[in-house]
Short mmCIF file of C-alpha atoms in Angstrom, two decimals:
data_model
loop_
_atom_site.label_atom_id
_atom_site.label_comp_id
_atom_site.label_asym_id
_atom_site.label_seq_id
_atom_site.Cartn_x
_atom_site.Cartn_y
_atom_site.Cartn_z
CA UNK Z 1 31.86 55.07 -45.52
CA UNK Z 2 33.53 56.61 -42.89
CA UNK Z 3 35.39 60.11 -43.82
CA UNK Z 4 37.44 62.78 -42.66
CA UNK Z 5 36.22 66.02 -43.64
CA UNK Z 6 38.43 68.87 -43.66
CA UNK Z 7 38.66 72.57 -44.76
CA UNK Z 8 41.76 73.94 -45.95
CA UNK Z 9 42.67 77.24 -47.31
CA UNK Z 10 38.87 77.90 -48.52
CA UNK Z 11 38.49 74.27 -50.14
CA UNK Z 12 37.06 71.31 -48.80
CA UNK Z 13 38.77 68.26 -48.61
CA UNK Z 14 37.15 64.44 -47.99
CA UNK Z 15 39.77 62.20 -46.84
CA UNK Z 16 38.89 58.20 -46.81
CA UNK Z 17 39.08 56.22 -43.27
CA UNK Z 18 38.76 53.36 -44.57
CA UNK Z 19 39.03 51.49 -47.26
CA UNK Z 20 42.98 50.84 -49.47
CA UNK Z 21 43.73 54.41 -49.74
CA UNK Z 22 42.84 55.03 -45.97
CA UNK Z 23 44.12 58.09 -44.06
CA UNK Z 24 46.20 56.19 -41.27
CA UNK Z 25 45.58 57.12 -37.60
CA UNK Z 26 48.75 58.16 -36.69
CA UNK Z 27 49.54 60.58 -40.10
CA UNK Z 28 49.92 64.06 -38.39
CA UNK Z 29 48.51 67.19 -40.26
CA UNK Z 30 51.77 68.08 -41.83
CA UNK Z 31 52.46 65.33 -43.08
CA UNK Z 32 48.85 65.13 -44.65
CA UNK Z 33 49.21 68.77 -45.80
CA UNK Z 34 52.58 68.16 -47.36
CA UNK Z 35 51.77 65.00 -49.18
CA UNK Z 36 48.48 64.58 -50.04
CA UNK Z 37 47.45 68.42 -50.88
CA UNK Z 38 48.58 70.12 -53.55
CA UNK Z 39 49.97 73.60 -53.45
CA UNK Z 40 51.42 73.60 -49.72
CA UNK Z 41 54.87 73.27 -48.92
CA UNK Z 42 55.12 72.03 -45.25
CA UNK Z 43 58.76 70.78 -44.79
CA UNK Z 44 59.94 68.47 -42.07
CA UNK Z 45 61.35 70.67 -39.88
CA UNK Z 46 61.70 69.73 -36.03
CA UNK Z 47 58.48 67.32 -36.21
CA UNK Z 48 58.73 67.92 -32.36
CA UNK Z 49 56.67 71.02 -31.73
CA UNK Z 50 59.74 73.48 -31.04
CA UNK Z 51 60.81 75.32 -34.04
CA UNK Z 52 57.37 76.68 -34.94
CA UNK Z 53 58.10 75.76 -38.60
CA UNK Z 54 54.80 74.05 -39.22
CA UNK Z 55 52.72 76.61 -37.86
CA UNK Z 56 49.01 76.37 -39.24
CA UNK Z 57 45.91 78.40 -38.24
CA UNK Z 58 43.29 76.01 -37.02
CA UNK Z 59 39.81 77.61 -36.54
CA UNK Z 60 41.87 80.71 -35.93
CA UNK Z 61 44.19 79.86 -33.88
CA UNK Z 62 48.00 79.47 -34.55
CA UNK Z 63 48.85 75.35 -33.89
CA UNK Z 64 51.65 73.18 -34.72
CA UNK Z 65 50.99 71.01 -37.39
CA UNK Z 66 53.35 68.45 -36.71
CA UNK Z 67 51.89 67.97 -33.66
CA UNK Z 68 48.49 67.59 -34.52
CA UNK Z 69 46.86 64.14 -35.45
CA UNK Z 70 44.96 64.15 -38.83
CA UNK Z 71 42.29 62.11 -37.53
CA UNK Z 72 41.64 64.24 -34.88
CA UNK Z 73 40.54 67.46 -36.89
CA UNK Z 74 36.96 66.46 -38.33
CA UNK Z 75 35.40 69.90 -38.90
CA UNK Z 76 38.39 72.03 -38.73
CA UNK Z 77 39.10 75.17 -40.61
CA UNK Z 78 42.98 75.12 -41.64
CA UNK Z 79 45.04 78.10 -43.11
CA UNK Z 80 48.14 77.52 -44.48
CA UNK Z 81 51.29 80.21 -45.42
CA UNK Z 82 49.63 79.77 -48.87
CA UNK Z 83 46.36 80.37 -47.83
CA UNK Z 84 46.57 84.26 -46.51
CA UNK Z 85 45.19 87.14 -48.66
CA UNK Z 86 46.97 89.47 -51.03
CA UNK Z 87 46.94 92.04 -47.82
CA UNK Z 88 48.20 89.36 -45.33
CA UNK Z 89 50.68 88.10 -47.47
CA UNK Z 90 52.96 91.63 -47.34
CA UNK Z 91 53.40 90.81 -43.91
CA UNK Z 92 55.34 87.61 -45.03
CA UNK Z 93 57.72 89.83 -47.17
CA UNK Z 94 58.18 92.16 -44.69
CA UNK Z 95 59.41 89.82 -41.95
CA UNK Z 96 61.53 87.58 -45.68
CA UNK Z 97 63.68 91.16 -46.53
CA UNK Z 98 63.99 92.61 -43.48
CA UNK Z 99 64.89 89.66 -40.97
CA UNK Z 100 68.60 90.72 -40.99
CA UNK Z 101 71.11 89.91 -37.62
CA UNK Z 102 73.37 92.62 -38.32
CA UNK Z 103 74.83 91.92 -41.52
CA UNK Z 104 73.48 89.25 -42.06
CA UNK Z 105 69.90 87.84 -43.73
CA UNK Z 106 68.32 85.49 -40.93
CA UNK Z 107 67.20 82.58 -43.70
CA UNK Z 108 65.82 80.68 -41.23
CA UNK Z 109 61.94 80.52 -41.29
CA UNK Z 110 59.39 83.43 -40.41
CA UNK Z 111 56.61 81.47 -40.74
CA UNK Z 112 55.22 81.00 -37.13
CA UNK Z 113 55.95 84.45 -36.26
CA UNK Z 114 54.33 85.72 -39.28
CA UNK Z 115 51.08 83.10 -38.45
CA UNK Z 116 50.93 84.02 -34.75
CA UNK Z 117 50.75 87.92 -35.97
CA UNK Z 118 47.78 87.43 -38.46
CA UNK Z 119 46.04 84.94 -35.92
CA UNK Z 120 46.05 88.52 -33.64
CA UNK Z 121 45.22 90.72 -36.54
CA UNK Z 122 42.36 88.64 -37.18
CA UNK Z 123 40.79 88.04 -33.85
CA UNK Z 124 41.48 91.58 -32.48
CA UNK Z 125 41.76 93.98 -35.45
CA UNK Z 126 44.18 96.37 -34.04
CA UNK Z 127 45.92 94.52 -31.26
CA UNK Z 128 48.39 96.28 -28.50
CA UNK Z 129 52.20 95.75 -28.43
CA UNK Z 130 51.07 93.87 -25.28
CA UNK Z 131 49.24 91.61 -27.40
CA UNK Z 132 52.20 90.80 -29.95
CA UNK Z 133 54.51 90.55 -26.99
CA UNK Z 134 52.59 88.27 -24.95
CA UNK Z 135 51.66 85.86 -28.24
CA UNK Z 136 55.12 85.61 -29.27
CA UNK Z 137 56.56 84.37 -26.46
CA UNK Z 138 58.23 80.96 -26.76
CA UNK Z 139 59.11 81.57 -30.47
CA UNK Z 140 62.41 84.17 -30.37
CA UNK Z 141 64.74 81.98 -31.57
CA UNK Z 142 65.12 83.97 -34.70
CA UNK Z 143 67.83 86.16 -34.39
CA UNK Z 144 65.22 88.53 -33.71
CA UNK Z 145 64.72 90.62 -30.67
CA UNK Z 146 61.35 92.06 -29.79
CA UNK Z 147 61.78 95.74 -31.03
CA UNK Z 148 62.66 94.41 -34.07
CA UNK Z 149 59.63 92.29 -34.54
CA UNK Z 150 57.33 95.01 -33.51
CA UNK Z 151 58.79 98.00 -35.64
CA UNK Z 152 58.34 95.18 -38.62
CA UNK Z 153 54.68 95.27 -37.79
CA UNK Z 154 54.75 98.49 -37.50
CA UNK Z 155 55.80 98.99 -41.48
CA UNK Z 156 52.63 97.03 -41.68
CA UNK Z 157 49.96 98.69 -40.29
CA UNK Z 158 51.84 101.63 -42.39
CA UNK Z 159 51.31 99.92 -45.76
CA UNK Z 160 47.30 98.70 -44.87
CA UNK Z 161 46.74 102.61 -44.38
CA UNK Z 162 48.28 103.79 -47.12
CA UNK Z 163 45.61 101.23 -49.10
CA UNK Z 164 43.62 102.01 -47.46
CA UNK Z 165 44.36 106.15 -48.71
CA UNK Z 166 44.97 105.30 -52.11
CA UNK Z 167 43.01 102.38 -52.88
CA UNK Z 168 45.53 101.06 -55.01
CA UNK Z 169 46.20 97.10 -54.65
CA UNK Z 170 49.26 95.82 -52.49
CA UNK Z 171 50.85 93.69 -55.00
CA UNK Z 172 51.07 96.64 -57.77
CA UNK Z 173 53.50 99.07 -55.03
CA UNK Z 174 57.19 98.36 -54.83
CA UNK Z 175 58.29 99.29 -51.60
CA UNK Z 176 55.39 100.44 -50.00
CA UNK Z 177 57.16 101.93 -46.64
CA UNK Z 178 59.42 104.16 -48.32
CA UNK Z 179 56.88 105.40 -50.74
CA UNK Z 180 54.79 106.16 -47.86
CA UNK Z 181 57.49 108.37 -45.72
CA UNK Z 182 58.18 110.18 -48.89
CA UNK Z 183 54.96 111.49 -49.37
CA UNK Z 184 55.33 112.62 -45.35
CA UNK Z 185 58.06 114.47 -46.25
CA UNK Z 186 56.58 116.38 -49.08
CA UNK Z 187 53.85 117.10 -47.38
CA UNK B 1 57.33 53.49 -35.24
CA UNK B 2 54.20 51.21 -33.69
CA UNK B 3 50.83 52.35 -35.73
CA UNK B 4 47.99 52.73 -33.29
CA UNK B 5 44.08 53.57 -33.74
CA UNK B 6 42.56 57.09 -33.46
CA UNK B 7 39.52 57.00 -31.41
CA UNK B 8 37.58 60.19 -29.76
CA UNK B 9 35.37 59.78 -27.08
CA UNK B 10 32.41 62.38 -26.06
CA UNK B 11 31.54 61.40 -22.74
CA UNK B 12 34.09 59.87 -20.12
CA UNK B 13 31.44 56.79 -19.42
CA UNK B 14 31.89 55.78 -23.00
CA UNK B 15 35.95 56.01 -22.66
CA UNK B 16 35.64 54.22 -19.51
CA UNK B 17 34.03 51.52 -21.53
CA UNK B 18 36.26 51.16 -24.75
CA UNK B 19 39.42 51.12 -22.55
CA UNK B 20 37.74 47.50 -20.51
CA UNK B 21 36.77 46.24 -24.00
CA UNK B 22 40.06 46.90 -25.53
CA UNK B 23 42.24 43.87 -26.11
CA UNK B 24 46.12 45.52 -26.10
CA UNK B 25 47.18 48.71 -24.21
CA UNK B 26 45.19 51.75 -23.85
CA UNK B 27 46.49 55.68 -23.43
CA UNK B 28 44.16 58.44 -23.31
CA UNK B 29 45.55 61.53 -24.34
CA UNK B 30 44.04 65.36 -24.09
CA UNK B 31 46.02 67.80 -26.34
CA UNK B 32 48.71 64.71 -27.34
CA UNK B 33 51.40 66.34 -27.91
CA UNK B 34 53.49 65.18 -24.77
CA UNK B 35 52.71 61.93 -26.02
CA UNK B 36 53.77 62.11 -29.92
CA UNK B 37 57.07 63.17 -28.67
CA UNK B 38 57.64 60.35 -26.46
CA UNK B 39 56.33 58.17 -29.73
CA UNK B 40 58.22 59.91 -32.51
CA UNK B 41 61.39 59.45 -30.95
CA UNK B 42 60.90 56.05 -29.90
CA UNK B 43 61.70 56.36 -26.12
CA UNK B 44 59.35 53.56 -24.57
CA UNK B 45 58.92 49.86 -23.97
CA UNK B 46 55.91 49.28 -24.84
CA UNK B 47 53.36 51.67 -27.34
CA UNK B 48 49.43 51.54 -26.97
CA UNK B 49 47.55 50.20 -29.68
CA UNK B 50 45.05 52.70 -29.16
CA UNK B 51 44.77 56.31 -28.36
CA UNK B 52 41.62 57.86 -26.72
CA UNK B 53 41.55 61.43 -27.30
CA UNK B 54 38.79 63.28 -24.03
CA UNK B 55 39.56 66.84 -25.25
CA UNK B 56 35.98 66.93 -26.67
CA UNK B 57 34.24 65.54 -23.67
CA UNK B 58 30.99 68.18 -22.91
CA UNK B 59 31.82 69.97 -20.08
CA UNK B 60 35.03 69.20 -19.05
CA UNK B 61 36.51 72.24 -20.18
CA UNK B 62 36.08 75.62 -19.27
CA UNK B 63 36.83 77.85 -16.12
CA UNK B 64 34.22 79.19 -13.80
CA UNK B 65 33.98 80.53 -10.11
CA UNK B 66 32.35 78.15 -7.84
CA UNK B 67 31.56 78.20 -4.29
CA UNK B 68 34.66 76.01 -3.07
CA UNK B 69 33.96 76.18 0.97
CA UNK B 70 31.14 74.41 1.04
CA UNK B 71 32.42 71.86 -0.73
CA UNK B 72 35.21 71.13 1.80
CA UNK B 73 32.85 71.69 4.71
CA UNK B 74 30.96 68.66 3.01
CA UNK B 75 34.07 66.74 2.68
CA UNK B 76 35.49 67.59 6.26
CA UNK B 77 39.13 67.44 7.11
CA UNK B 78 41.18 65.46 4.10
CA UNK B 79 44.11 64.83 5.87
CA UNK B 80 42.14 62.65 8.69
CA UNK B 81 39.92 60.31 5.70
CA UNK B 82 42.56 60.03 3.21
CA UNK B 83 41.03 58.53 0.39
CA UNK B 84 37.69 58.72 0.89
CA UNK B 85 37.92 62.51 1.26
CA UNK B 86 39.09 62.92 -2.03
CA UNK B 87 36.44 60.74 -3.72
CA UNK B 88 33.66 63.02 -1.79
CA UNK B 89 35.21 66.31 -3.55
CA UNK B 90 34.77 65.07 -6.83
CA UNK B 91 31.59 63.56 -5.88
CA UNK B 92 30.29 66.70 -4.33
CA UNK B 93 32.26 68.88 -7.27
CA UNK B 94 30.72 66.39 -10.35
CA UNK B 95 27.39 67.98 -11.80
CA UNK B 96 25.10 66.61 -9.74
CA UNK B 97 26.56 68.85 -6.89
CA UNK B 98 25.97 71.84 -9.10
CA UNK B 99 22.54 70.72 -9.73
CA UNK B 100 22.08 70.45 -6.18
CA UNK B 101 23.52 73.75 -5.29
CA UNK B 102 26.48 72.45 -3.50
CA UNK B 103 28.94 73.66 -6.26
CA UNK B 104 26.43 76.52 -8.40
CA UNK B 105 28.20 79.09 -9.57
CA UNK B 106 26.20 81.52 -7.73
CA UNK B 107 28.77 84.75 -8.65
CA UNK B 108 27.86 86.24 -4.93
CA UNK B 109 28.55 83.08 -2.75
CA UNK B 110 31.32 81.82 -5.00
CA UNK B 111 34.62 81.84 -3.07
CA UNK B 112 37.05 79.86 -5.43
CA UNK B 113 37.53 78.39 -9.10
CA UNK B 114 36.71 75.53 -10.98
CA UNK B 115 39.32 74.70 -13.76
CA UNK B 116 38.32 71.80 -16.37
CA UNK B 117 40.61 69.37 -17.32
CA UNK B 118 40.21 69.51 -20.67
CA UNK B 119 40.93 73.26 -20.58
CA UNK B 120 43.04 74.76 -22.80
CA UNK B 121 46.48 76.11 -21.34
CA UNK B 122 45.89 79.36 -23.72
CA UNK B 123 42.70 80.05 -22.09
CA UNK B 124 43.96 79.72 -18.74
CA UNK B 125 46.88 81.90 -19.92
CA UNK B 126 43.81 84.31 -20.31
CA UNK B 127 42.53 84.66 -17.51
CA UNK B 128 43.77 87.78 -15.84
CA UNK B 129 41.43 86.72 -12.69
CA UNK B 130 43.79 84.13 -11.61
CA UNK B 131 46.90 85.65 -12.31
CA UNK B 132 49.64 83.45 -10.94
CA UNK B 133 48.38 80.49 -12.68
CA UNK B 134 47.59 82.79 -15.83
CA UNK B 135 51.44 83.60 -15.65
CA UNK B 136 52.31 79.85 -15.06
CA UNK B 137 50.49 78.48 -18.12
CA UNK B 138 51.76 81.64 -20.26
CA UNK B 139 55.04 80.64 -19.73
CA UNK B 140 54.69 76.96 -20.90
CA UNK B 141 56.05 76.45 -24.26
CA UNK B 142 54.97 78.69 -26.92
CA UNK B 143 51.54 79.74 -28.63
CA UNK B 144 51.21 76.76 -30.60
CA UNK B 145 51.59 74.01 -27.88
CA UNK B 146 49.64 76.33 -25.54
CA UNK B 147 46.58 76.04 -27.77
CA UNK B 148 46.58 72.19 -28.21
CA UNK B 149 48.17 71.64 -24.93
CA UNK B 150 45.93 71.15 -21.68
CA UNK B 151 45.49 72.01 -17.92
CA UNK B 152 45.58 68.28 -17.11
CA UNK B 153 47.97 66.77 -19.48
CA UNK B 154 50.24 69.15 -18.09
CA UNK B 155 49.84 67.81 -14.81
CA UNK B 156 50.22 64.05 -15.92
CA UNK B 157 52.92 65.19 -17.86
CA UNK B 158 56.03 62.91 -18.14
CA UNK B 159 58.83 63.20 -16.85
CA UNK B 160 61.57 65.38 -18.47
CA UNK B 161 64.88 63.12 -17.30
CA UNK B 162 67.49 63.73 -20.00
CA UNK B 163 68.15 59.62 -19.19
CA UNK B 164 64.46 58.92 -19.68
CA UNK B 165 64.67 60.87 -23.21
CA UNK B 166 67.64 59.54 -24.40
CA UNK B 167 66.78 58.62 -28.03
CA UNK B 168 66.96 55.00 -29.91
CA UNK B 169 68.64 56.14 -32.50
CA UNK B 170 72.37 56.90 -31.44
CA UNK B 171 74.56 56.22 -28.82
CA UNK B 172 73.37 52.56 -27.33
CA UNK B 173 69.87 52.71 -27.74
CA UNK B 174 67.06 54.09 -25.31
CA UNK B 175 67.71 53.37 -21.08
CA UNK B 176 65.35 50.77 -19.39
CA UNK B 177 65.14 52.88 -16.32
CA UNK B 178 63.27 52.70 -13.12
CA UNK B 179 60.52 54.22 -15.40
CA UNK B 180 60.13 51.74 -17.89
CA UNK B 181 60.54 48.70 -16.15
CA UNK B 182 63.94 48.33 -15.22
CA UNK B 183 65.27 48.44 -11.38
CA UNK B 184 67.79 51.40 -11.95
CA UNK B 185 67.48 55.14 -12.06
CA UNK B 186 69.90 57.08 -13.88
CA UNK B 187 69.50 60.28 -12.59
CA UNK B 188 70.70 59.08 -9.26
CA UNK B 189 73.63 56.83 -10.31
CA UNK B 190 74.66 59.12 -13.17
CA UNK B 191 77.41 61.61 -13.67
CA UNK B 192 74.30 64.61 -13.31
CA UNK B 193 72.25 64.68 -10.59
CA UNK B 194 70.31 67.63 -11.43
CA UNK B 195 68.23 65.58 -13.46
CA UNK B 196 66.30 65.46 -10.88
CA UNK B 197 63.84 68.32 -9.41
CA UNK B 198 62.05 66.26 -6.46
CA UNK B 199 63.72 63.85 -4.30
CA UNK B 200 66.69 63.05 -5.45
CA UNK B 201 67.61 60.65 -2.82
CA UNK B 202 64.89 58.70 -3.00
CA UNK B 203 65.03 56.40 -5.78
CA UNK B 204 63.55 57.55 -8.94
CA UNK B 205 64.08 60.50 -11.38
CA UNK B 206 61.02 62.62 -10.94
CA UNK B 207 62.17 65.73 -12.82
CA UNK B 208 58.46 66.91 -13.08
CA UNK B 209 57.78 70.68 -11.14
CA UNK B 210 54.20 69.79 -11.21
CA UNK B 211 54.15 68.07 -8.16
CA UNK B 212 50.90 66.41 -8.25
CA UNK B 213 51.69 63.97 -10.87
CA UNK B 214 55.21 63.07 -8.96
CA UNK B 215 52.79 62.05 -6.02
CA UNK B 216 50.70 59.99 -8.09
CA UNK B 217 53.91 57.76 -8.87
CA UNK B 218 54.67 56.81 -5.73
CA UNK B 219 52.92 53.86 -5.30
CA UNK B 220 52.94 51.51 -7.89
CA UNK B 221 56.86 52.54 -7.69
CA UNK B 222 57.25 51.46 -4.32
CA UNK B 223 55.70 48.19 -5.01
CA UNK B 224 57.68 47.39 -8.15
CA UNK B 225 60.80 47.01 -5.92
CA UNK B 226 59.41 46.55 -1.87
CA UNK B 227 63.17 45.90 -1.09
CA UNK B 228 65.08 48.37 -2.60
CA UNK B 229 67.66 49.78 -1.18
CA UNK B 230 68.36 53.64 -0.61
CA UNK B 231 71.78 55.43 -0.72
CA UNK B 232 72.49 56.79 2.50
CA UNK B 233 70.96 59.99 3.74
CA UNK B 234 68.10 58.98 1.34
CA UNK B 235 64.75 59.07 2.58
CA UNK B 236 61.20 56.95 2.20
CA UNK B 237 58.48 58.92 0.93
CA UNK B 238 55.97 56.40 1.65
#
């Protein structure tokens, strides 16, 4: 029998071809990911490809899931927004409390900037400003200018070194960039 | 929505074959996602009934520096054998020119670049060798759509009319243009005419910038209507 394997966030997933409970051809993967696994939260967003909402990693590399065909990703490795580690997953509250437009909180979605930076974290380690600048182009339309975006990452790369330092898990530290510039200014 | 059938092909003999066997209508798609637009919002006349997807097809993608001169020595001058010209470049290009030495990628000889079709736009974004058409495929959409999206479903893009895209669901349905069928363009007749990017006088609305896929048109255009006629100052490509 004819089957669609699939790796997502860590697990494996066989979905049937054929058969009553078949996979249709023309299901895209957010629709799959949103309905038939549990745990991820894709919302209709767009569906065209533009707002970035769907953004998935796919072998490594940041895709739009609403424009991606089910059937054609036999073999793939998908990451989700629920799928990033403890460590990856700070960036995601960094860019939720701090994406203000003046006074106000930008509650639109982070998620494809926040997948586009950890696709560059991951294949480059340490990336440039270049790098960030250059990946993130086509995806401003969130209220949020570049220097903004970057100084965000910046807080960070703070907050993995101070782990790093300290050794004491992410999730246990409050507000991890102010504790660190206090302990600047002590010292 | 129309379903369809997923099929993916490894080698562009065996597409060549399941699109003769097929019984209804055929599209082959590379990176697909100008083509789930156009069949998400419901835009066209008629919808295939199944989808060949090449972007796994060995050796079609990738970028590498060839030795291009020889190659049009071989083939002579293309304007004076029209045609035939063109079938002798890929002939010459295909891998049995590179076996032959016509086309090796010998790094000291090589003169010019070879550019799969099935290449990602990302990794031509990449290349820093080539920068003016590393800058042109950085500047196509965004991340996402650059790492699905290919070099040549790019060029047979189509076109991006605002009359072409107008959607089924509001305001009087989708437009039976020139395009689809019909025997009227809007982007001439309309109240914009800056729909159009390439010959706006002519008689259809070619709002493509990558020319080579506007030239590919022309023909089975110019036979749908043989008698059309032009608005004056208007001008026959053919």
């Amino acid at each position: 029998m004819e089957q669609l394997n699939v790796t997502i966030n860590g697990t494996e997933y066989r979905f049937a071809r054929e058969g009553q409970c078949a996979l249709p051809d023309t299901e895209t993967l957010r629709e799959t990911l949103h309905d038939r696994v549990p745990g991820i939260d894709l919302k209709r967003s767009c569906d065209r490809g533009i707002c970035g909402n769907c953004t998935v990693l796919m072998n490594g590399k940041p895709v739009s899931a609403c424009m991606t065909l089910t059937a054609s990703c036999q073999g793939a490795d998908i990451v989700t927004w629920e799928g990033l580690s403890p460590k990856e997953k700070q960036l995601c509250e960094i860019f939720k409390t701090n994406a203000y437009f003046g006074k106000h909180a930008a509650y639109i979605s982070v998620r494809d900037l926040v997948m586009i930076c950890i696709a560059q974290f991951r294949e480059k380690g340490s990336p440039a400003r270049v790098d960030f600048i250059e990946a993130l182009n086509g995806n401003y339309g969130h209220c949020l200018d570049t220097e903004t975006i970057l100084e965000l990452i910046g807080r960070y790369e703070e907050s993995l070194v101070s782990v790093q330092l300290d050794g004491r898990p992410i999730s246990e530290r409050d507000d991890l960039h102010l504790e660190n510039s206090g302990k600047v200014g002590a010292e | 929505m129309k379903m369809f059938t997923y099929e993916r092909v490894k080698d562009y003999q065996e597409a060549v074959e399941k699109i003769q066997k097929a019984s209804g209508q055929v599209s082959v798609i590379s990176g697909g996602t100008d083509f789930l637009n156009n069949w998400k919002d419901q835009i066209l006349t008629e919808y295939p009934e199944k989808i060949l997807q090449l972007d796994q097809i060995e050796g079609a993608a990738g970028i590498k520096r060839v030795k291009v001169s020889a190659i049009i020595s071989q083939c002579g001058s293309l304007s004076q054998e029209n045609g035939t010209a063109w079938q002798k470049l890929t002939d010459v290009s295909g891998e049995e020119g590179v076996s032959s030495g016509v086309g090796a990628s010998d790094e000291d000889a090589a003169d010019g670049w070879r550019i799969g079709a099935e290449t990602r736009l990302s990794e031509l974004a990449s290349q820093n060798e080539i920068p003016i058409l590393a800058e042109a495929a950085g500047s196509i959409a965004n991340e996402q759509i650059q790492n699905q999206a290919t070099v040549a479903g790019d060029l047979f893009q189509d076109v991006r009319c605002k009359y072409y895209y107008h959607f089924t669901d509001f305001m009087g349905g989708c437009v039976t243009c020139n395009r689809k069928g019909g025997d009227f363009c809007c982007a001439m007749h309309g109240e914009s005419p800056r729909h159009s990017v390439f010959w706006r006088y002519v008689y259809t609305g070619l709002t493509l910038p990558a020319g080579m896929s506007a030239w590919h048109e022309y023909p089975r255009l110019y036979q749908r209507n043989p008698e059309r006629k032009y608005p004056e100052g208007g001008t026959d490509p053919a």
